[in-house]
Short mmCIF file of C-alpha atoms in Angstrom, two decimals:
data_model
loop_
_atom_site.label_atom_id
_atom_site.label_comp_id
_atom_site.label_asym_id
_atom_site.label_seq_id
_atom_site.Cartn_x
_atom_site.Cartn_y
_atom_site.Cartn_z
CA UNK A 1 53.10 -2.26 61.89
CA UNK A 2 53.83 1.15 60.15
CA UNK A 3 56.73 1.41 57.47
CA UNK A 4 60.02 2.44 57.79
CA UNK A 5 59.24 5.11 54.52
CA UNK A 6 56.22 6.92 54.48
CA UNK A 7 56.68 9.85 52.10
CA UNK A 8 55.07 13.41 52.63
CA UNK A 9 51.96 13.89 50.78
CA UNK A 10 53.45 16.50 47.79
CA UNK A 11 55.78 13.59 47.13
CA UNK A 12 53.47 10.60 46.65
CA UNK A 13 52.55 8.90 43.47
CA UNK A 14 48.93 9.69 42.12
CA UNK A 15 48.16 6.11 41.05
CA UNK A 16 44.83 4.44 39.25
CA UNK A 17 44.40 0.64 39.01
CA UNK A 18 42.60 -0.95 35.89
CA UNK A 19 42.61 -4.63 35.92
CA UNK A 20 40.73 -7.03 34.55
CA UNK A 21 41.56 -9.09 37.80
CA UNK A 22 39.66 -12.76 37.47
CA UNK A 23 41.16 -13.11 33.94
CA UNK A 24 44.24 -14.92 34.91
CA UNK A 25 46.37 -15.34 38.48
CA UNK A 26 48.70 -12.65 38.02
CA UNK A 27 46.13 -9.67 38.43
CA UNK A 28 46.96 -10.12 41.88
CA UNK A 29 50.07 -9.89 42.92
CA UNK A 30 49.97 -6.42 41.36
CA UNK A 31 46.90 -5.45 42.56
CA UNK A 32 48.44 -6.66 46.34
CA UNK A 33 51.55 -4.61 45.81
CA UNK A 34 50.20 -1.47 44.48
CA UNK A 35 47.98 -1.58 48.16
CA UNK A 36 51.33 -2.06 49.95
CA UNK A 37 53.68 0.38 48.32
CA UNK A 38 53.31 3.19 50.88
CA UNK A 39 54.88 5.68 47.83
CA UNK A 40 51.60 5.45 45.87
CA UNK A 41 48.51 7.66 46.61
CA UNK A 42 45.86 5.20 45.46
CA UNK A 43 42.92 6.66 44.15
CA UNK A 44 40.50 3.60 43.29
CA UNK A 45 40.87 0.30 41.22
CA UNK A 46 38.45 -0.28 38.39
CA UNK A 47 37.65 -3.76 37.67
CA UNK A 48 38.04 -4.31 33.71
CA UNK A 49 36.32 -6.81 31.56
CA UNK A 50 38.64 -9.82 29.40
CA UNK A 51 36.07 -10.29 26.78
CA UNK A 52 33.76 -13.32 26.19
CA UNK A 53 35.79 -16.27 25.63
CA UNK A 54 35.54 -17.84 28.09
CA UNK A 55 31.77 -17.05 28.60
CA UNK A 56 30.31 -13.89 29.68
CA UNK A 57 30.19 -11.41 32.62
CA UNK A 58 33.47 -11.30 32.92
CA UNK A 59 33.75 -7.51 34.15
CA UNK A 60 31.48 -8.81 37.14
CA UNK A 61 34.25 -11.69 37.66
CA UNK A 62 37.01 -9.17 37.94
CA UNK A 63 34.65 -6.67 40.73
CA UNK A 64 34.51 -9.77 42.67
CA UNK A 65 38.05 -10.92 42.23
CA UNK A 66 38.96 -7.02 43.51
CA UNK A 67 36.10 -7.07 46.20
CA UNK A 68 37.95 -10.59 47.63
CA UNK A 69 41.40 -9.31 47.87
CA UNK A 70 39.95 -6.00 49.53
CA UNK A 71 38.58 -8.59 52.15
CA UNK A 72 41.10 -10.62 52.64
CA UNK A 73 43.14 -7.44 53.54
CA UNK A 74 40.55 -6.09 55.50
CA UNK A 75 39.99 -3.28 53.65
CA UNK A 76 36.47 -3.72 52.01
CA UNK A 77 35.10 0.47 51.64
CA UNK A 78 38.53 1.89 52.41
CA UNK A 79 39.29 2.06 48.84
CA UNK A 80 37.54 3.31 46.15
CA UNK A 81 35.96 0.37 43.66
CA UNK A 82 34.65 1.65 40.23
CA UNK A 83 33.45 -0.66 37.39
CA UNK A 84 34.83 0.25 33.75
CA UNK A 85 32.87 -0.92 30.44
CA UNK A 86 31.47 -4.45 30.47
CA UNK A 87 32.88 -4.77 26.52
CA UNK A 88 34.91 -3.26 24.28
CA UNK A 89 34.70 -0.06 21.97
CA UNK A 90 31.96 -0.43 19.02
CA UNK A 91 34.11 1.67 17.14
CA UNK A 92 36.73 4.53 17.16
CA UNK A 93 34.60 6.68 17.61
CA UNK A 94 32.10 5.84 20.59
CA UNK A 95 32.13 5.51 24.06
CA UNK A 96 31.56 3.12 26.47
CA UNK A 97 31.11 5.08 29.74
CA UNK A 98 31.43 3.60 32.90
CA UNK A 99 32.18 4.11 36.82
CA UNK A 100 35.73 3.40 35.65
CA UNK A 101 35.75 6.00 32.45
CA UNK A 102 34.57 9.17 35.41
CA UNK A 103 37.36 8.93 37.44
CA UNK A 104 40.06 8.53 35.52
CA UNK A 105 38.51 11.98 33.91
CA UNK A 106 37.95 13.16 37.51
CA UNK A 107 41.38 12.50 38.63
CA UNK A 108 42.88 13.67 35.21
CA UNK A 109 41.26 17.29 35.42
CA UNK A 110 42.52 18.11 39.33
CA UNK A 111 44.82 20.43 39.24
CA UNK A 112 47.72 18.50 40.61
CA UNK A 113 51.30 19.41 39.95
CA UNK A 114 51.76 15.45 39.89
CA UNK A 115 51.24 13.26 37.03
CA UNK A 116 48.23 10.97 37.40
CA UNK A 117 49.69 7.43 36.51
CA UNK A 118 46.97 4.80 35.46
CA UNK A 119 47.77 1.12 35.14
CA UNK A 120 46.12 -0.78 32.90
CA UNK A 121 46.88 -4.90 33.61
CA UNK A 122 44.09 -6.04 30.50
CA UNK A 123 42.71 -4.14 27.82
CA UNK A 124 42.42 -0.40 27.09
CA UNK A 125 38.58 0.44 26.85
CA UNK A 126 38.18 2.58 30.08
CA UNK A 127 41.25 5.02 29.01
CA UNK A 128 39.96 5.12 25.46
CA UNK A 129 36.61 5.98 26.47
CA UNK A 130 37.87 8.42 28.82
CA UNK A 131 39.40 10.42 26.50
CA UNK A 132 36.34 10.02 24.04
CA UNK A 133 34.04 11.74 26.92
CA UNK A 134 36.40 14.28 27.77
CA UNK A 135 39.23 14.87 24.70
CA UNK A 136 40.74 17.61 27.07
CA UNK A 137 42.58 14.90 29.49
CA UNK A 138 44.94 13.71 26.55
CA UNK A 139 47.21 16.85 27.36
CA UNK A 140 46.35 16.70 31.09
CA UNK A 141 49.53 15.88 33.25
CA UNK A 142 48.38 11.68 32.77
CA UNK A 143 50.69 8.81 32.24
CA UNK A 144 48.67 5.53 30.64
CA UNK A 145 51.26 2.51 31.71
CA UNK A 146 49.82 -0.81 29.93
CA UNK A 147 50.70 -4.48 29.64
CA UNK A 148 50.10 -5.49 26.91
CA UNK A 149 50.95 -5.55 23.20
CA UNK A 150 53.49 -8.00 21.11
CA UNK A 151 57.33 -7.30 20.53
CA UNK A 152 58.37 -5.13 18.60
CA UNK A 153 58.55 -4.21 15.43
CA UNK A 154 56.41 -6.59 14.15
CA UNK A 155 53.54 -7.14 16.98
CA UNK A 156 51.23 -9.60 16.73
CA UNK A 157 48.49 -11.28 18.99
CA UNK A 158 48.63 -10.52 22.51
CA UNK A 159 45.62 -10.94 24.80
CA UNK A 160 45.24 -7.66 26.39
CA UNK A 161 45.53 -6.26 22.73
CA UNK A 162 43.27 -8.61 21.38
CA UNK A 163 40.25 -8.02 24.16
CA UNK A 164 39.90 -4.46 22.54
CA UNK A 165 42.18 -3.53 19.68
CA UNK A 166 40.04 -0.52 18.54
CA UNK A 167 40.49 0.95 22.14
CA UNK A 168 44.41 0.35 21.56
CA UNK A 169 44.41 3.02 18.33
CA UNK A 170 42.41 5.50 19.71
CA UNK A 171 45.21 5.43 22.89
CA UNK A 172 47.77 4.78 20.66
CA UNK A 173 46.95 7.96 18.40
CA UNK A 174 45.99 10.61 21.35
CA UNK A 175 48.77 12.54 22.61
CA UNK A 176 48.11 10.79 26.20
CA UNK A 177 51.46 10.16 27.77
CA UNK A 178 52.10 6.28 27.08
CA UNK A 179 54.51 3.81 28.79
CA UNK A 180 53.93 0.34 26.83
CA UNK A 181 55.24 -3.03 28.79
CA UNK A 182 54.87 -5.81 25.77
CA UNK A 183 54.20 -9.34 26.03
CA UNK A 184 58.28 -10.35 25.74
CA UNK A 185 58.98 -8.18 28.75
CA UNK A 186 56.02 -9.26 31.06
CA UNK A 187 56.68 -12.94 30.70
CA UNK A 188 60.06 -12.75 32.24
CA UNK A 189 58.65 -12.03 35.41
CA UNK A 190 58.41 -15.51 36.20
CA UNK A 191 58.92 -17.29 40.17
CA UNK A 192 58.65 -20.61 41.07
CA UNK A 193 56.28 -22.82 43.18
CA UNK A 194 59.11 -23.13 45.58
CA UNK A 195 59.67 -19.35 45.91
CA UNK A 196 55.96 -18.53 46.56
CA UNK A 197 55.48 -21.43 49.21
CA UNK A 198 58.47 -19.81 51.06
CA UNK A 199 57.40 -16.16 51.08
CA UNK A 200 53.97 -16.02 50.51
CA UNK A 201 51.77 -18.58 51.17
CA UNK A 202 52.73 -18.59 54.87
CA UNK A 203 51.49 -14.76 54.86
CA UNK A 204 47.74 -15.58 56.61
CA UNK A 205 44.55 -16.29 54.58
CA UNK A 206 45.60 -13.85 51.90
CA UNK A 207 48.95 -15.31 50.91
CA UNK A 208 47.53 -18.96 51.49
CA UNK A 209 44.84 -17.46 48.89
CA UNK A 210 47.14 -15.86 45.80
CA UNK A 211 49.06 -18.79 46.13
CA UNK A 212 46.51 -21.76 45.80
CA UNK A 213 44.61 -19.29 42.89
CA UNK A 214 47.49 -19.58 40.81
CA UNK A 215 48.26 -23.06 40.99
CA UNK A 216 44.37 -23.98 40.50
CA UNK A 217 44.81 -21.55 37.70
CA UNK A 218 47.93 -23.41 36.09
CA UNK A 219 46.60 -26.79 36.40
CA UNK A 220 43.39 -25.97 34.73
CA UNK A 221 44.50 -23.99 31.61
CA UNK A 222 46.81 -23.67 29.83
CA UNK A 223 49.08 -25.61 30.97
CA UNK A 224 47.69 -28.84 32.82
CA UNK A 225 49.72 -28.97 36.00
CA UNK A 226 52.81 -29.46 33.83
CA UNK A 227 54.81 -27.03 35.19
CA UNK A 228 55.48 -25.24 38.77
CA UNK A 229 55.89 -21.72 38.13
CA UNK A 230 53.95 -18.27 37.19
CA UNK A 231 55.13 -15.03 35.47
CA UNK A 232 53.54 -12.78 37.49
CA UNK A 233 53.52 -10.55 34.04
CA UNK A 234 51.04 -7.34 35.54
CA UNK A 235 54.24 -6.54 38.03
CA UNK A 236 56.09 -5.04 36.27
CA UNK A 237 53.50 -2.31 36.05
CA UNK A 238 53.97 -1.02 39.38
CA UNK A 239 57.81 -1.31 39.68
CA UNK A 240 57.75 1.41 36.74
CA UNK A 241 55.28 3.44 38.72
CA UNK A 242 57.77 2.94 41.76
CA UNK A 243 61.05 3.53 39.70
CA UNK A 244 61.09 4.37 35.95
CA UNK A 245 64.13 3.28 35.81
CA UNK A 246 63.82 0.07 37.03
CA UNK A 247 64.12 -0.84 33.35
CA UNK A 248 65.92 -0.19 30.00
CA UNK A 249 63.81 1.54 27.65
CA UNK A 250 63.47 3.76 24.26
CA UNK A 251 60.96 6.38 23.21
CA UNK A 252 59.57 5.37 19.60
CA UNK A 253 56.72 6.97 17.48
CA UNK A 254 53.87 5.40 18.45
CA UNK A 255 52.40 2.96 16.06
CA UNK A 256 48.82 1.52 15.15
CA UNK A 257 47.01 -1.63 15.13
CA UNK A 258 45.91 -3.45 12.27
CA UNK A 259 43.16 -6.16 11.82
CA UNK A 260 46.11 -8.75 12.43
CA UNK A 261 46.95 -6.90 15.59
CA UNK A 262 50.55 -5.99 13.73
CA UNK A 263 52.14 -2.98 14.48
CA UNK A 264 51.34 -0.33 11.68
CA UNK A 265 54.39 2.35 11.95
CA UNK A 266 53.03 5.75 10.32
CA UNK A 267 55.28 8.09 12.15
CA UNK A 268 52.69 9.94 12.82
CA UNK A 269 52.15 9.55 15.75
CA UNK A 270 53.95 11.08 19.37
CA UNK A 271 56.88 8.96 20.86
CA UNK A 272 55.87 6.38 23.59
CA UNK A 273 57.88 4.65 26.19
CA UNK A 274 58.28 1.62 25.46
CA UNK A 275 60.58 -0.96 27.88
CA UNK A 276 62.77 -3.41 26.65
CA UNK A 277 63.37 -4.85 29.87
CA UNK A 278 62.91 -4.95 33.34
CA UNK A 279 64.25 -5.42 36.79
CA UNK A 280 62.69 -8.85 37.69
CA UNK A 281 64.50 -9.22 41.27
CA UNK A 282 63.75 -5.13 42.28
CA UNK A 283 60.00 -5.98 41.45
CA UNK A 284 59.42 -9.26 42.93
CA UNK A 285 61.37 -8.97 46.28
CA UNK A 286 59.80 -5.57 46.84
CA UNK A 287 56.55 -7.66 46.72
CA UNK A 288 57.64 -10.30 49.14
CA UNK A 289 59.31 -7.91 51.89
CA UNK A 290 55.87 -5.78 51.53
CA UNK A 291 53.65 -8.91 51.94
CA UNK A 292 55.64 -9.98 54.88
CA UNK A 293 56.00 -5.99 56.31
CA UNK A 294 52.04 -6.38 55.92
CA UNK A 295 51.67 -9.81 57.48
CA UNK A 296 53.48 -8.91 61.17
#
């Protein structure tokens, strides 16, 4: 079934996908959506790693995770897979070049009167190294949009944050375009068992699939079973890609990161965007109506 809306080429979204998509049950649902949204011009997910806590190979873990849902849609070699840095940065300094690092430096150096918009759903290591291999894409026409981070001003521990800090300052401190989603904002995007029974989990094997993930997920950690919903907290990535203003939001220097994963404001550095808030409903039903647009 074709879409109602499909945009002329010139006016499509230049989109790249980094998620480290085993590391929770949210990676999902955004990595699902961004497929759907007809507006984007997807040019390849890269799997990411989530460090070693819970026991390593965990970049391998999210290539599968990616590799499933491109089955499950039936569209295993249609689009582009390319693995970013097992670990994090060793420093400020070095590289860790991967699949992952190349084309976001590919895609940033085509001369495209678009901006290049790459999501990052975990940690920050493949833009970081990207701009350590090729310092030219920080004034490239690029937008970095990450979850991740604490709220502000204060900050804190947040797990995307935490799985590679050092990549977070050298980010932070480029002159990249940056469009921060932090840890207070993501976790209102919650729904309810009820709500994904009803529109997704009657949407084939892959709907039966995202579903039954994230309750597995929730009743083995953290949480026990002791609750029936998800905040499906990577979302809210690709409604801003979709519509910017699909949120409230304020441009602030950006900060740094200290050893206690605090915000450190110097002034120093370029304003970021940083969202205070987001459109819950816009994001979510846009999901289900695309799941179910996909399904028939």
């Amino acid at each position: 079934m074709e879409p109602l809306f499909v945009p002329e080429p010139s006016n499509r979204v230049r989109v790249i996908l980094n998620t480290d998509a085993k590391n929770e049950a949210d990676d999902q649902y955004a990595i699902v959506h961004a497929i759907l949204t007809p507006l984007f011009e997807l040019h390849g997910i890269i799997p990411a790693h989530f460090g070693d806590r819970r026991g390593p190979g965990s970049l391998q873990a999210s290539r599968q995770e990616v590799l499933k849902l491109l089955d499950l849609m039936d569209l295993n070699g249609r689009i582009p897979v390319h693995s970013g840095a097992a670990k994090m940065l060793p420093d400020e300094k070095t590289p860790v070049p991967s699949e992952g690092s190349a084309l976001i430096i590919e895609e940033a150096l085509k001369e495209d009167p678009r901006p290049l918009h790459i999501a990052f759903l975990g940690p920050l290591t493949d833009m970081a190294s990207a701009l350590l291999e090729e310092p030219s894409i920080a004034s490239r026409n690029v937008r970095v949009v990450w979850i991740g981070g604490q709220d502000w001003p204060v900050g804190g521990w947040e797990y995307n944050l935490w799985n590679d800090v050092t990549a977070a300052n050298v980010v932070f401190r480029s002159k990249v375009e940056l469009w921060q989603i932090p840890s207070t904002i993501y976790k209102r995007m919650a729904v309810g068992y009820a709500e994904l029974v009803e529109k997704v989990y009657n949407k084939g094997p892959l709907g039966k699939y995202l579903v039954e993930q994230l309750v597995a997920w929730n009743n083995q950690y953290p949480h026990g079973g002791h609750i029936e919903h998800r905040s499906l907290g990577d979302s809210p990535a690709i409604g801003v890609m979709m519509y910017p203003e699909c949120g409230w939001f304020e441009w602030r220097p950006a900060p740094e990161f200290n050893a206690e994963l605090n915000y450190v404001h110097t002034g120093r550095n370029r304003p970021i965007r940083v969202y205070g808030a987001v459109d819950q409903r816009f994001i979510l039903e846009d999901f289900f109506a695309k799941l179910a647009w996909w399904y028939r």
